[in-house]
Short mmCIF file of C-alpha atoms (C1' of nucleotides) in Angstrom, two decimals:
data_model
loop_
_atom_site.label_atom_id
_atom_site.label_comp_id
_atom_site.label_asym_id
_atom_site.label_seq_id
_atom_site.Cartn_x
_atom_site.Cartn_y
_atom_site.Cartn_z
CA MET A 1 0.11 0.01 0.15
CA PHE A 2 1.18 3.69 -0.96
CA GLY A 3 0.49 6.30 1.30
CA LEU A 4 0.41 10.20 -0.15
CA ILE A 5 0.61 12.78 2.82
CA ASP A 6 0.20 16.42 1.84
CA CYS A 7 0.21 19.77 3.81
CA ASN A 8 -2.99 21.57 3.68
CA ASN A 9 -2.77 25.00 2.17
CA PHE A 10 1.03 24.57 2.83
CA TYR A 11 2.36 28.20 1.99
CA ALA A 12 -0.73 29.38 3.82
CA SER A 13 -0.14 27.17 6.57
CA CYS A 14 3.39 28.12 7.22
CA GLU A 15 2.49 31.83 7.59
CA ARG A 16 0.12 31.04 10.04
CA VAL A 17 2.56 28.95 12.06
CA PHE A 18 4.22 31.98 12.96
CA ASN A 19 1.37 34.39 13.37
CA PRO A 20 -1.48 32.90 15.25
CA ALA A 21 -3.65 35.70 14.84
CA LEU A 22 -4.20 34.60 11.36
CA ASN A 23 -6.18 31.07 12.27
CA GLY A 24 -9.54 31.54 11.08
CA LYS A 25 -9.17 34.41 8.72
CA PRO A 26 -8.42 34.41 5.04
CA VAL A 27 -4.98 34.47 3.85
CA VAL A 28 -3.44 34.24 0.51
CA VAL A 29 0.28 33.85 -0.75
CA LEU A 30 1.65 35.34 -3.67
CA SER A 31 3.83 33.90 -6.70
CA ASN A 32 7.32 35.90 -7.21
CA ASN A 33 7.07 39.47 -7.90
CA ASP A 34 3.68 39.46 -5.91
CA GLY A 35 2.19 38.37 -9.46
CA CYS A 36 -0.75 35.63 -8.77
CA VAL A 37 -2.16 34.05 -6.05
CA ILE A 38 -0.40 30.48 -5.31
CA ALA A 39 -1.70 29.53 -1.97
CA ARG A 40 -5.02 30.03 -0.30
CA SER A 41 -6.37 29.10 3.18
CA ASN A 42 -9.54 27.66 3.40
CA GLU A 43 -11.41 30.64 4.29
CA SER A 44 -9.94 32.30 1.05
CA LYS A 45 -10.80 29.68 -1.15
CA ALA A 46 -14.64 29.83 0.36
CA LEU A 47 -14.38 33.25 -0.67
CA GLY A 48 -14.07 32.30 -4.20
CA ILE A 49 -10.44 33.58 -4.80
CA LYS A 50 -9.26 31.19 -7.25
CA MET A 51 -5.58 29.74 -7.82
CA GLY A 52 -3.32 31.79 -10.19
CA THR A 53 -5.37 34.85 -10.00
CA PRO A 54 -3.17 37.93 -10.64
CA TYR A 55 -2.87 39.66 -7.40
CA TYR A 56 -4.20 43.10 -9.03
CA GLN A 57 -7.77 41.29 -9.83
CA ILE A 58 -8.57 40.89 -6.35
CA LYS A 59 -7.53 43.93 -4.56
CA GLN A 60 -11.09 44.64 -4.03
CA GLU A 61 -11.87 41.61 -2.03
CA VAL A 62 -8.60 41.60 -0.15
CA GLU A 63 -9.78 44.98 1.11
CA ARG A 64 -13.46 44.09 1.64
CA HIS A 65 -12.47 41.04 3.32
CA GLY A 66 -9.65 41.86 5.37
CA ILE A 67 -7.58 38.93 3.51
CA ALA A 68 -4.23 38.65 4.73
CA VAL A 69 -1.63 38.80 1.80
CA PHE A 70 2.19 37.56 1.69
CA SER A 71 4.75 37.37 -0.89
CA SER A 72 6.35 34.09 -1.50
CA ASN A 73 9.09 33.39 1.56
CA TYR A 74 10.57 30.64 0.17
CA VAL A 75 13.43 30.66 2.67
CA LEU A 76 10.65 29.86 5.31
CA TYR A 77 8.60 27.25 3.09
CA GLY A 78 11.74 25.31 2.24
CA ASP A 79 12.93 25.05 5.75
CA MET A 80 9.12 23.99 7.03
CA SER A 81 9.01 21.56 4.51
CA SER A 82 12.39 19.93 5.23
CA ARG A 83 11.07 19.79 9.28
CA VAL A 84 7.58 18.03 8.03
CA MET A 85 9.63 15.73 5.72
CA SER A 86 12.13 14.75 8.38
CA ILE A 87 9.22 13.85 11.12
CA VAL A 88 7.48 11.86 8.52
CA ALA A 89 10.71 10.04 7.66
CA GLU A 90 11.03 9.17 11.49
CA CYS A 91 7.77 7.44 11.52
CA VAL A 92 7.42 5.18 8.53
CA PRO A 93 9.90 2.64 6.72
CA GLU A 94 10.37 4.31 3.30
CA ILE A 95 9.47 7.80 2.14
CA GLU A 96 9.84 9.47 -1.06
CA VAL A 97 9.84 13.20 -1.01
CA TYR A 98 7.60 14.35 -4.11
CA SER A 99 7.39 17.98 -3.72
CA ILE A 100 7.81 20.80 -1.48
CA ASP A 101 4.55 19.88 0.09
CA GLU A 102 3.73 16.36 -0.54
CA SER A 103 5.54 12.92 0.19
CA PHE A 104 4.89 8.96 -0.68
CA ILE A 105 4.98 6.72 2.08
CA ASN A 106 5.71 2.88 1.58
CA PHE A 107 3.52 1.08 3.94
CA GLU A 108 4.64 -2.37 3.05
CA GLY A 109 4.95 -5.02 6.10
CA ILE A 110 2.98 -2.84 8.21
CA GLU A 111 0.25 -4.63 10.03
CA ASP A 112 -1.95 -1.60 11.35
CA ILE A 113 -1.73 0.91 8.45
CA ALA A 114 -4.43 3.10 9.82
CA GLY A 115 -2.92 3.36 13.26
CA LEU A 116 0.34 4.47 11.73
CA GLY A 117 -1.26 6.76 9.39
CA GLN A 118 -3.02 8.51 12.31
CA MET A 119 0.07 8.64 14.37
CA VAL A 120 2.15 10.45 11.14
CA VAL A 121 -0.38 12.94 10.87
CA LYS A 122 -0.53 13.72 14.41
CA ARG A 123 3.03 13.90 14.88
CA VAL A 124 3.84 16.36 12.06
CA CYS A 125 1.05 18.81 13.37
CA LYS A 126 2.39 18.68 16.77
CA GLY A 127 6.13 19.03 16.00
CA THR A 128 5.48 21.70 13.15
CA GLY A 129 1.93 23.41 13.45
CA ILE A 130 1.55 22.39 9.80
CA PRO A 131 -1.87 20.41 9.10
CA VAL A 132 -1.68 17.44 6.86
CA SER A 133 -3.71 14.96 5.48
CA LEU A 134 -3.14 11.43 4.26
CA GLY A 135 -4.45 9.16 1.73
CA ILE A 136 -3.79 5.51 1.22
CA ALA A 137 -4.34 2.86 -1.38
CA PRO A 138 -2.93 0.27 -3.49
CA THR A 139 -1.33 2.56 -6.17
CA LYS A 140 -0.12 5.92 -6.01
CA THR A 141 -2.58 7.47 -8.27
CA LEU A 142 -5.34 6.10 -6.07
CA ALA A 143 -3.35 7.16 -2.89
CA LYS A 144 -3.95 10.75 -4.50
CA VAL A 145 -7.88 10.27 -4.60
CA ALA A 146 -7.76 9.15 -1.25
CA ASN A 147 -6.13 12.24 0.25
CA LYS A 148 -8.58 14.44 -1.45
CA PHE A 149 -11.30 12.66 0.39
CA ALA A 150 -9.22 13.16 3.76
CA LYS A 151 -8.74 16.55 2.92
CA LYS A 152 -12.11 17.39 1.99
CA TYR A 153 -14.53 15.16 4.95
CA GLU A 154 -13.88 15.93 8.59
CA ALA A 155 -15.32 12.47 9.33
CA TYR A 156 -12.27 10.85 8.23
CA GLN A 157 -9.95 12.83 10.61
CA ARG A 158 -7.49 13.82 8.02
CA VAL A 159 -6.53 9.94 7.02
CA CYS A 160 -8.19 8.26 4.34
CA ILE A 161 -7.70 4.39 3.17
CA ILE A 162 -8.96 2.88 -0.07
CA ASP A 163 -8.77 -0.69 0.72
CA SER A 164 -11.18 -2.65 -0.87
CA GLU A 165 -13.04 -2.73 -4.37
CA GLU A 166 -16.26 -1.10 -3.13
CA LYS A 167 -14.21 1.52 -1.35
CA ARG A 168 -12.35 1.93 -4.93
CA ILE A 169 -15.15 2.33 -7.31
CA LYS A 170 -17.28 4.69 -4.72
CA ALA A 171 -14.40 7.03 -4.85
CA LEU A 172 -13.61 7.11 -8.25
CA GLN A 173 -17.14 7.67 -9.19
CA LEU A 174 -17.32 10.52 -6.83
CA THR A 175 -13.95 12.02 -8.52
CA GLU A 176 -14.01 14.30 -11.38
CA ILE A 177 -12.00 13.45 -14.13
CA GLY A 178 -10.01 16.76 -14.04
CA ASP A 179 -9.11 15.97 -10.46
CA VAL A 180 -7.10 12.81 -11.10
CA TRP A 181 -3.49 13.20 -11.01
CA GLY A 182 -1.84 13.43 -14.56
CA ILE A 183 -5.07 14.64 -16.08
CA GLY A 184 -4.46 18.17 -17.11
CA ARG A 185 -6.95 20.65 -18.70
CA ARG A 186 -6.47 19.56 -22.09
CA HIS A 187 -7.57 16.12 -21.61
CA ALA A 188 -10.29 16.79 -19.12
CA LYS A 189 -11.98 18.88 -21.70
CA ARG A 190 -11.67 16.31 -24.49
CA LEU A 191 -12.91 13.51 -22.31
CA MET A 192 -15.57 15.57 -20.78
CA SER A 193 -16.74 16.11 -24.59
CA GLN A 194 -16.90 12.54 -24.91
CA GLY A 195 -19.17 12.09 -21.77
CA VAL A 196 -16.41 10.83 -19.28
CA THR A 197 -16.88 13.10 -16.90
CA THR A 198 -15.85 10.96 -13.33
CA ALA A 199 -12.57 8.97 -12.88
CA TYR A 200 -15.12 5.68 -12.65
CA ASP A 201 -15.83 6.56 -16.19
CA PHE A 202 -12.18 6.94 -17.38
CA THR A 203 -11.71 3.30 -16.10
CA GLN A 204 -14.40 1.99 -18.07
CA LEU A 205 -12.83 3.13 -21.30
CA SER A 206 -10.90 0.71 -23.71
CA GLN A 207 -7.39 0.18 -22.69
CA ALA A 208 -6.54 0.25 -26.35
CA TRP A 209 -8.47 3.62 -26.50
CA VAL A 210 -6.92 5.33 -23.86
CA ARG A 211 -3.34 3.88 -25.33
CA LYS A 212 -4.19 5.45 -28.57
CA ASN A 213 -5.36 8.86 -27.70
CA MET A 214 -3.64 9.52 -24.42
CA THR A 215 -0.12 7.59 -25.04
CA VAL A 216 1.56 5.44 -22.55
CA VAL A 217 0.96 8.05 -19.88
CA GLY A 218 -2.70 8.07 -19.87
CA GLU A 219 -2.80 4.06 -20.19
CA ARG A 220 -0.60 4.20 -16.93
CA ILE A 221 -3.24 6.12 -15.21
CA TRP A 222 -6.04 3.99 -16.42
CA LYS A 223 -4.35 0.95 -14.96
CA GLU A 224 -3.33 2.84 -11.55
CA LEU A 225 -6.96 3.73 -11.18
CA ARG A 226 -8.04 0.04 -11.72
CA GLY A 227 -5.89 -0.93 -9.11
CA ILE A 228 -2.35 -2.16 -10.94
CA SER A 229 0.33 -0.37 -9.64
CA CYS A 230 2.55 0.96 -12.38
CA ILE A 231 4.46 3.93 -10.46
CA ASP A 232 6.97 2.68 -8.07
CA MET A 233 8.52 4.15 -5.17
CA GLU A 234 11.77 6.63 -5.98
CA SER A 235 13.72 7.25 -2.71
CA ALA A 236 16.48 8.77 -3.89
CA PRO A 237 15.59 11.54 -6.14
CA PRO A 238 17.27 11.18 -9.99
CA PRO A 239 20.01 13.56 -10.70
CA ARG A 240 18.38 16.84 -12.75
CA LYS A 241 18.42 16.46 -16.26
CA GLN A 242 18.00 20.25 -16.94
CA ILE A 243 18.73 23.09 -14.39
CA CYS A 244 16.80 26.49 -14.75
CA THR A 245 17.13 29.78 -13.16
CA SER A 246 14.87 32.73 -14.47
CA ARG A 247 12.90 35.57 -13.22
CA SER A 248 10.71 38.39 -13.91
CA PHE A 249 12.10 41.77 -13.08
CA GLY A 250 10.36 43.68 -10.53
CA LYS A 251 10.04 46.31 -13.40
CA MET A 252 11.08 46.23 -16.96
CA ILE A 253 14.59 46.59 -17.99
CA VAL A 254 16.21 48.59 -20.90
CA ASP A 255 19.47 48.55 -20.83
CA TYR A 256 22.16 45.92 -21.29
CA ASP A 257 24.24 46.18 -18.18
CA ASN A 258 21.43 45.52 -15.83
CA LEU A 259 20.32 42.44 -17.78
CA SER A 260 23.65 41.25 -18.12
CA GLU A 261 23.68 41.72 -14.20
CA ALA A 262 20.30 39.82 -14.12
CA VAL A 263 21.89 36.90 -16.37
CA ALA A 264 25.22 36.54 -14.45
CA THR A 265 23.08 36.09 -11.19
CA HIS A 266 20.85 33.50 -12.56
CA ALA A 267 23.98 31.80 -14.24
CA ALA A 268 25.71 32.01 -11.12
CA THR A 269 22.92 30.26 -9.45
CA CYS A 270 22.36 27.68 -11.98
CA ALA A 271 26.47 26.75 -11.30
CA SER A 272 26.04 26.52 -7.75
CA LYS A 273 22.87 24.04 -8.14
CA LEU A 274 25.27 21.92 -10.66
CA ARG A 275 28.05 21.68 -7.66
CA GLN A 276 25.29 20.69 -5.27
CA GLN A 277 24.44 17.86 -7.49
CA GLY A 278 28.34 17.22 -8.32
CA ALA A 279 27.36 17.56 -12.15
CA TYR A 280 28.98 19.76 -14.83
CA ALA A 281 27.51 21.62 -17.65
CA ALA A 282 28.46 20.78 -21.13
CA SER A 283 26.05 23.51 -22.77
CA LEU A 284 23.54 26.25 -21.46
CA MET A 285 20.88 28.29 -22.96
CA VAL A 286 20.32 32.19 -22.26
CA PHE A 287 17.01 33.55 -23.12
CA ILE A 288 15.51 37.02 -22.67
CA LEU A 289 11.94 38.22 -23.41
CA THR A 290 9.78 41.48 -23.54
CA ASN A 291 6.20 41.47 -21.66
CA ARG A 292 3.89 39.26 -23.42
CA PHE A 293 1.08 41.28 -21.63
CA ARG A 294 1.99 44.55 -22.86
CA GLU A 295 0.66 44.12 -26.51
CA ASP A 296 0.85 47.81 -26.86
CA LEU A 297 5.07 47.31 -26.75
CA PRO A 298 7.35 45.73 -29.22
CA GLN A 299 7.82 42.37 -28.39
CA TYR A 300 10.88 40.34 -28.50
CA HIS A 301 12.09 37.23 -27.48
CA LYS A 302 15.56 35.04 -28.10
CA SER A 303 17.25 32.52 -26.73
CA ILE A 304 20.95 31.03 -27.62
CA ILE A 305 22.49 27.96 -26.63
CA VAL A 306 26.04 28.10 -25.66
CA LYS A 307 28.36 25.21 -25.97
CA CYS A 308 30.92 25.08 -22.90
CA PRO A 309 34.51 24.22 -24.61
CA THR A 310 35.21 21.96 -20.95
CA ALA A 311 32.36 20.82 -19.13
CA THR A 312 32.20 22.81 -15.93
CA CYS A 313 30.60 23.88 -13.02
CA ASP A 314 32.76 26.83 -12.15
CA SER A 315 30.71 29.85 -11.46
CA LEU A 316 32.89 32.05 -13.34
CA GLU A 317 33.16 30.25 -16.50
CA ILE A 318 29.44 29.77 -16.59
CA VAL A 319 28.72 33.23 -15.87
CA LYS A 320 31.39 34.07 -18.52
CA HIS A 321 29.24 31.72 -21.24
CA ALA A 322 26.00 33.06 -20.18
CA LEU A 323 27.48 36.70 -21.00
CA MET A 324 28.64 35.39 -24.23
CA GLY A 325 25.12 34.36 -25.27
CA LEU A 326 23.79 37.56 -24.22
CA LYS A 327 25.72 39.56 -26.12
CA GLN A 328 24.91 37.78 -29.21
CA ILE A 329 20.72 37.70 -28.44
CA TYR A 330 20.65 41.41 -26.83
CA MET A 331 18.79 44.09 -29.11
CA ASP A 332 18.58 47.54 -28.16
CA GLY A 333 15.37 49.54 -27.91
CA TYR A 334 12.91 46.80 -26.17
CA SER A 335 11.81 46.97 -22.68
CA TYR A 336 12.91 43.37 -21.09
CA LYS A 337 10.55 41.74 -18.46
CA LYS A 338 12.36 38.31 -17.87
CA ALA A 339 15.71 36.54 -18.34
CA GLY A 340 17.16 33.07 -17.24
CA VAL A 341 19.55 30.44 -17.75
CA VAL A 342 19.29 26.86 -18.35
CA ILE A 343 21.96 24.23 -17.85
CA THR A 344 20.56 22.15 -21.09
CA GLU A 345 23.32 19.27 -21.05
CA ILE A 346 24.46 18.14 -17.90
CA THR A 347 27.26 15.54 -17.42
CA SER A 348 28.73 13.50 -14.30
CA CYS A 349 32.14 14.36 -15.32
CA ALA A 350 34.35 16.98 -16.53
CA GLN A 351 36.06 16.09 -19.78
CA MET A 352 39.72 17.52 -19.64
CA GLN A 353 40.87 19.55 -23.00
CA LEU A 354 44.13 19.68 -24.19
CA PHE A 355 44.25 23.27 -24.48
CA ASP A 356 42.94 24.52 -21.43
CA ASP A 357 44.01 27.63 -20.05
CA VAL A 358 42.16 27.31 -16.53
CA ASP A 359 43.72 26.12 -13.34
CA ARG A 360 40.72 23.76 -12.30
CA ASP A 361 42.25 22.70 -8.89
CA LYS A 362 42.42 26.35 -8.11
CA ARG A 363 39.20 27.19 -9.16
CA GLU A 364 37.74 24.10 -7.18
CA ARG A 365 38.72 25.06 -4.12
CA LEU A 366 37.86 28.39 -4.72
CA MET A 367 34.26 27.09 -5.43
CA THR A 368 34.34 25.06 -2.23
CA ALA A 369 35.11 28.05 -0.34
CA MET A 370 32.51 29.93 -1.70
CA ASP A 371 29.69 27.71 -1.38
CA ARG A 372 30.85 26.90 2.44
CA ILE A 373 30.74 30.72 3.10
CA ASN A 374 27.21 31.38 1.22
CA GLY A 375 26.02 28.11 3.23
CA LYS A 376 26.41 29.77 6.34
CA TYR A 377 25.76 33.51 5.01
CA THR A 378 23.18 33.22 2.40
CA GLY A 379 24.44 35.51 -0.57
CA ALA A 380 27.65 36.75 1.26
CA LEU A 381 29.70 36.19 -1.69
CA LYS A 382 29.23 36.83 -5.58
CA LEU A 383 30.67 37.94 -8.78
CA ALA A 384 31.39 41.60 -9.49
CA ALA A 385 29.38 40.77 -12.63
CA GLN A 386 26.00 40.14 -10.64
CA GLY A 387 26.25 43.66 -9.84
CA SER A 388 23.67 44.92 -6.60
CA GLY A 389 20.55 43.77 -8.39
CA LYS A 390 18.95 47.02 -7.49
CA GLU A 391 17.27 47.79 -10.76
CA TRP A 392 15.84 44.65 -11.36
CA GLN A 393 15.22 42.65 -7.97
CA LEU A 394 12.08 40.87 -7.38
CA LYS A 395 9.10 42.68 -6.11
CA ARG A 396 7.92 41.17 -2.63
CA ASP A 397 6.34 44.07 -0.57
CA MET A 398 4.69 41.61 1.82
CA LEU A 399 7.35 39.31 2.87
CA SER A 400 7.28 37.59 6.38
CA GLN A 401 10.45 37.16 8.06
CA ARG A 402 12.64 33.93 8.08
CA PHE A 403 11.69 32.97 11.15
CA SER A 404 13.29 29.43 11.50
CA THR A 405 16.26 30.02 9.53
CA ASN A 406 17.61 33.35 10.54
CA LEU A 407 18.70 34.45 14.02
CA ASN A 408 17.96 38.21 13.26
CA GLU A 409 14.38 37.37 12.24
CA ILE A 410 13.68 35.22 14.95
CA MET A 411 10.38 35.57 16.75
CA ILE A 412 10.19 37.23 20.20
CA VAL A 413 7.96 36.12 22.61
CA ARG A 414 6.93 38.46 25.72
CA CYS A 415 5.49 37.37 29.06
CA LYS A 416 3.49 39.67 31.03
"C1'" DT B 1 0.64 49.89 -13.34
"C1'" DC B 2 -0.01 44.81 -11.79
"C1'" DT B 3 -0.42 38.54 -14.81
"C1'" DG B 4 5.20 32.83 -11.18
"C1'" DG B 5 9.03 29.45 -11.77
"C1'" DG B 6 11.40 24.85 -11.98
"C1'" DG B 7 10.57 20.45 -13.35
"C1'" DT B 8 9.47 15.86 -16.15
"C1'" DC B 9 7.93 13.05 -20.22
"C1'" DC B 10 6.12 11.60 -24.78
"C1'" DT B 11 5.66 12.19 -29.88
"C1'" DA B 12 6.09 13.72 -34.42
"C1'" DG B 13 8.92 15.14 -38.08
"C1'" DG B 14 13.28 16.26 -39.83
"C1'" DA B 15 18.33 15.39 -40.71
"C1'" DC B 16 21.18 12.09 -41.56
"C1'" DC B 17 23.26 7.34 -42.43
"C1'" DC B 18 23.93 3.00 -44.93
"C1'" DT C 1 4.63 8.49 -64.84
"C1'" DC C 2 8.07 6.90 -62.05
"C1'" DT C 3 11.29 8.83 -56.75
"C1'" DG C 4 13.76 2.36 -51.20
"C1'" DG C 5 13.78 1.06 -46.22
"C1'" DG C 6 15.08 0.86 -42.15
"C1'" DG C 7 17.26 2.84 -38.34
"C1'" DT C 8 19.27 6.58 -34.91
"C1'" DC C 9 19.74 10.93 -33.17
"C1'" DC C 10 18.00 15.41 -32.19
"C1'" DT C 11 14.38 19.10 -31.55
"C1'" DA C 12 10.42 21.68 -31.13
"C1'" DG C 13 6.05 21.44 -28.91
"C1'" DG C 14 2.31 19.63 -26.05
"C1'" DA C 15 0.76 17.97 -21.68
"C1'" DC C 16 1.33 17.56 -17.33
"C1'" DC C 17 2.94 18.42 -12.20
"C1'" DC C 18 3.78 21.38 -7.67
#
DNA sequence: TCTGGGGTCCTAGGACCC
DNA sequence: TCTGGGGTCCTAGGACCC
């Protein structure tokens, strides 16, 4: 049996842990640049605030209902996530961290699954203040279904188990097709137009039709919903095949110097992610684009792939390559909204070149030292090419503190 | 005025090879 | 009028996830 444990309204719940006055009040958390709504408390959902809505479109509701709004605080959420995951890992034999707020659990060999499930949920809540729900079923996709029921109905007390044919069928009949893991908007629309409205209807289609129209991916979902497990636990995360860092700018950027600072910063971040993975870049892509929502302005988007002569994870080199790319695609006269760097070709070893003028041993020591310092004091060391970021930094006007990771921002409790 | 970011997988079609 | 066949590799685009 598989379990799926999922933090309820995770980002909003994180904010609440450190601000209990928000309990029972509507809360939303915004994406980078305070762009769109990406997390909502139950109270905000009840007010009809939709996922992905641009913030400017809900400002009136925010005022009217006194919704508490936060910029995303990924340092806080990341730390809370690892606290949740480590508690789960202590309780169960095997866990697969699937996303910042979800993990799968392997319940194989456990006798009292329900009892253990209840225990995990209680412990996480007690240890972190984050409410979680747990779905348990014979396949991962069914565990996802069970999880939705655990969240939706109080009677389950946050743990729902699908462990019989009757329960499976009942659950699928009550699940809309679009709510199935792996069925996105496109497929849902298409299926509904053919009269397939529930997950159960979907399982009644012929395997051949599903295979033909939805590829092997759809076929896998079809099997999983019918109780045949096709997606296994993956305890160690597979190495990344692509590493990407990109951001929209707080305001539009016109001049090359600011753009180049941003690209250098993204390239340096990519390099540090590479080193964390113990990997090297053989090539990378740089892209820049204008604001697609501003139809009144001239549009331009361009990317370029730069080959690295020697595969590398050295920040100086990767920044150099990225800036070479930027130089080739930059066009004067546009207002840019976003830039990014993608490491497109990742290798696990650095192939030495005969005519290499870089002292790689020395550079490696430099990078190790830099990572160590930045690990302790976030962002303490950077390259001159990265600049100050003043002109293009993220907009995050409603940021909470890094309560759990920064001594200067730790909570102060006063006793009367 | 204001619309996120970082990933994965699959397929079709083109280029190229023998 | 007639224009091989089979294989591999790469890429762009689509679909999906959180």
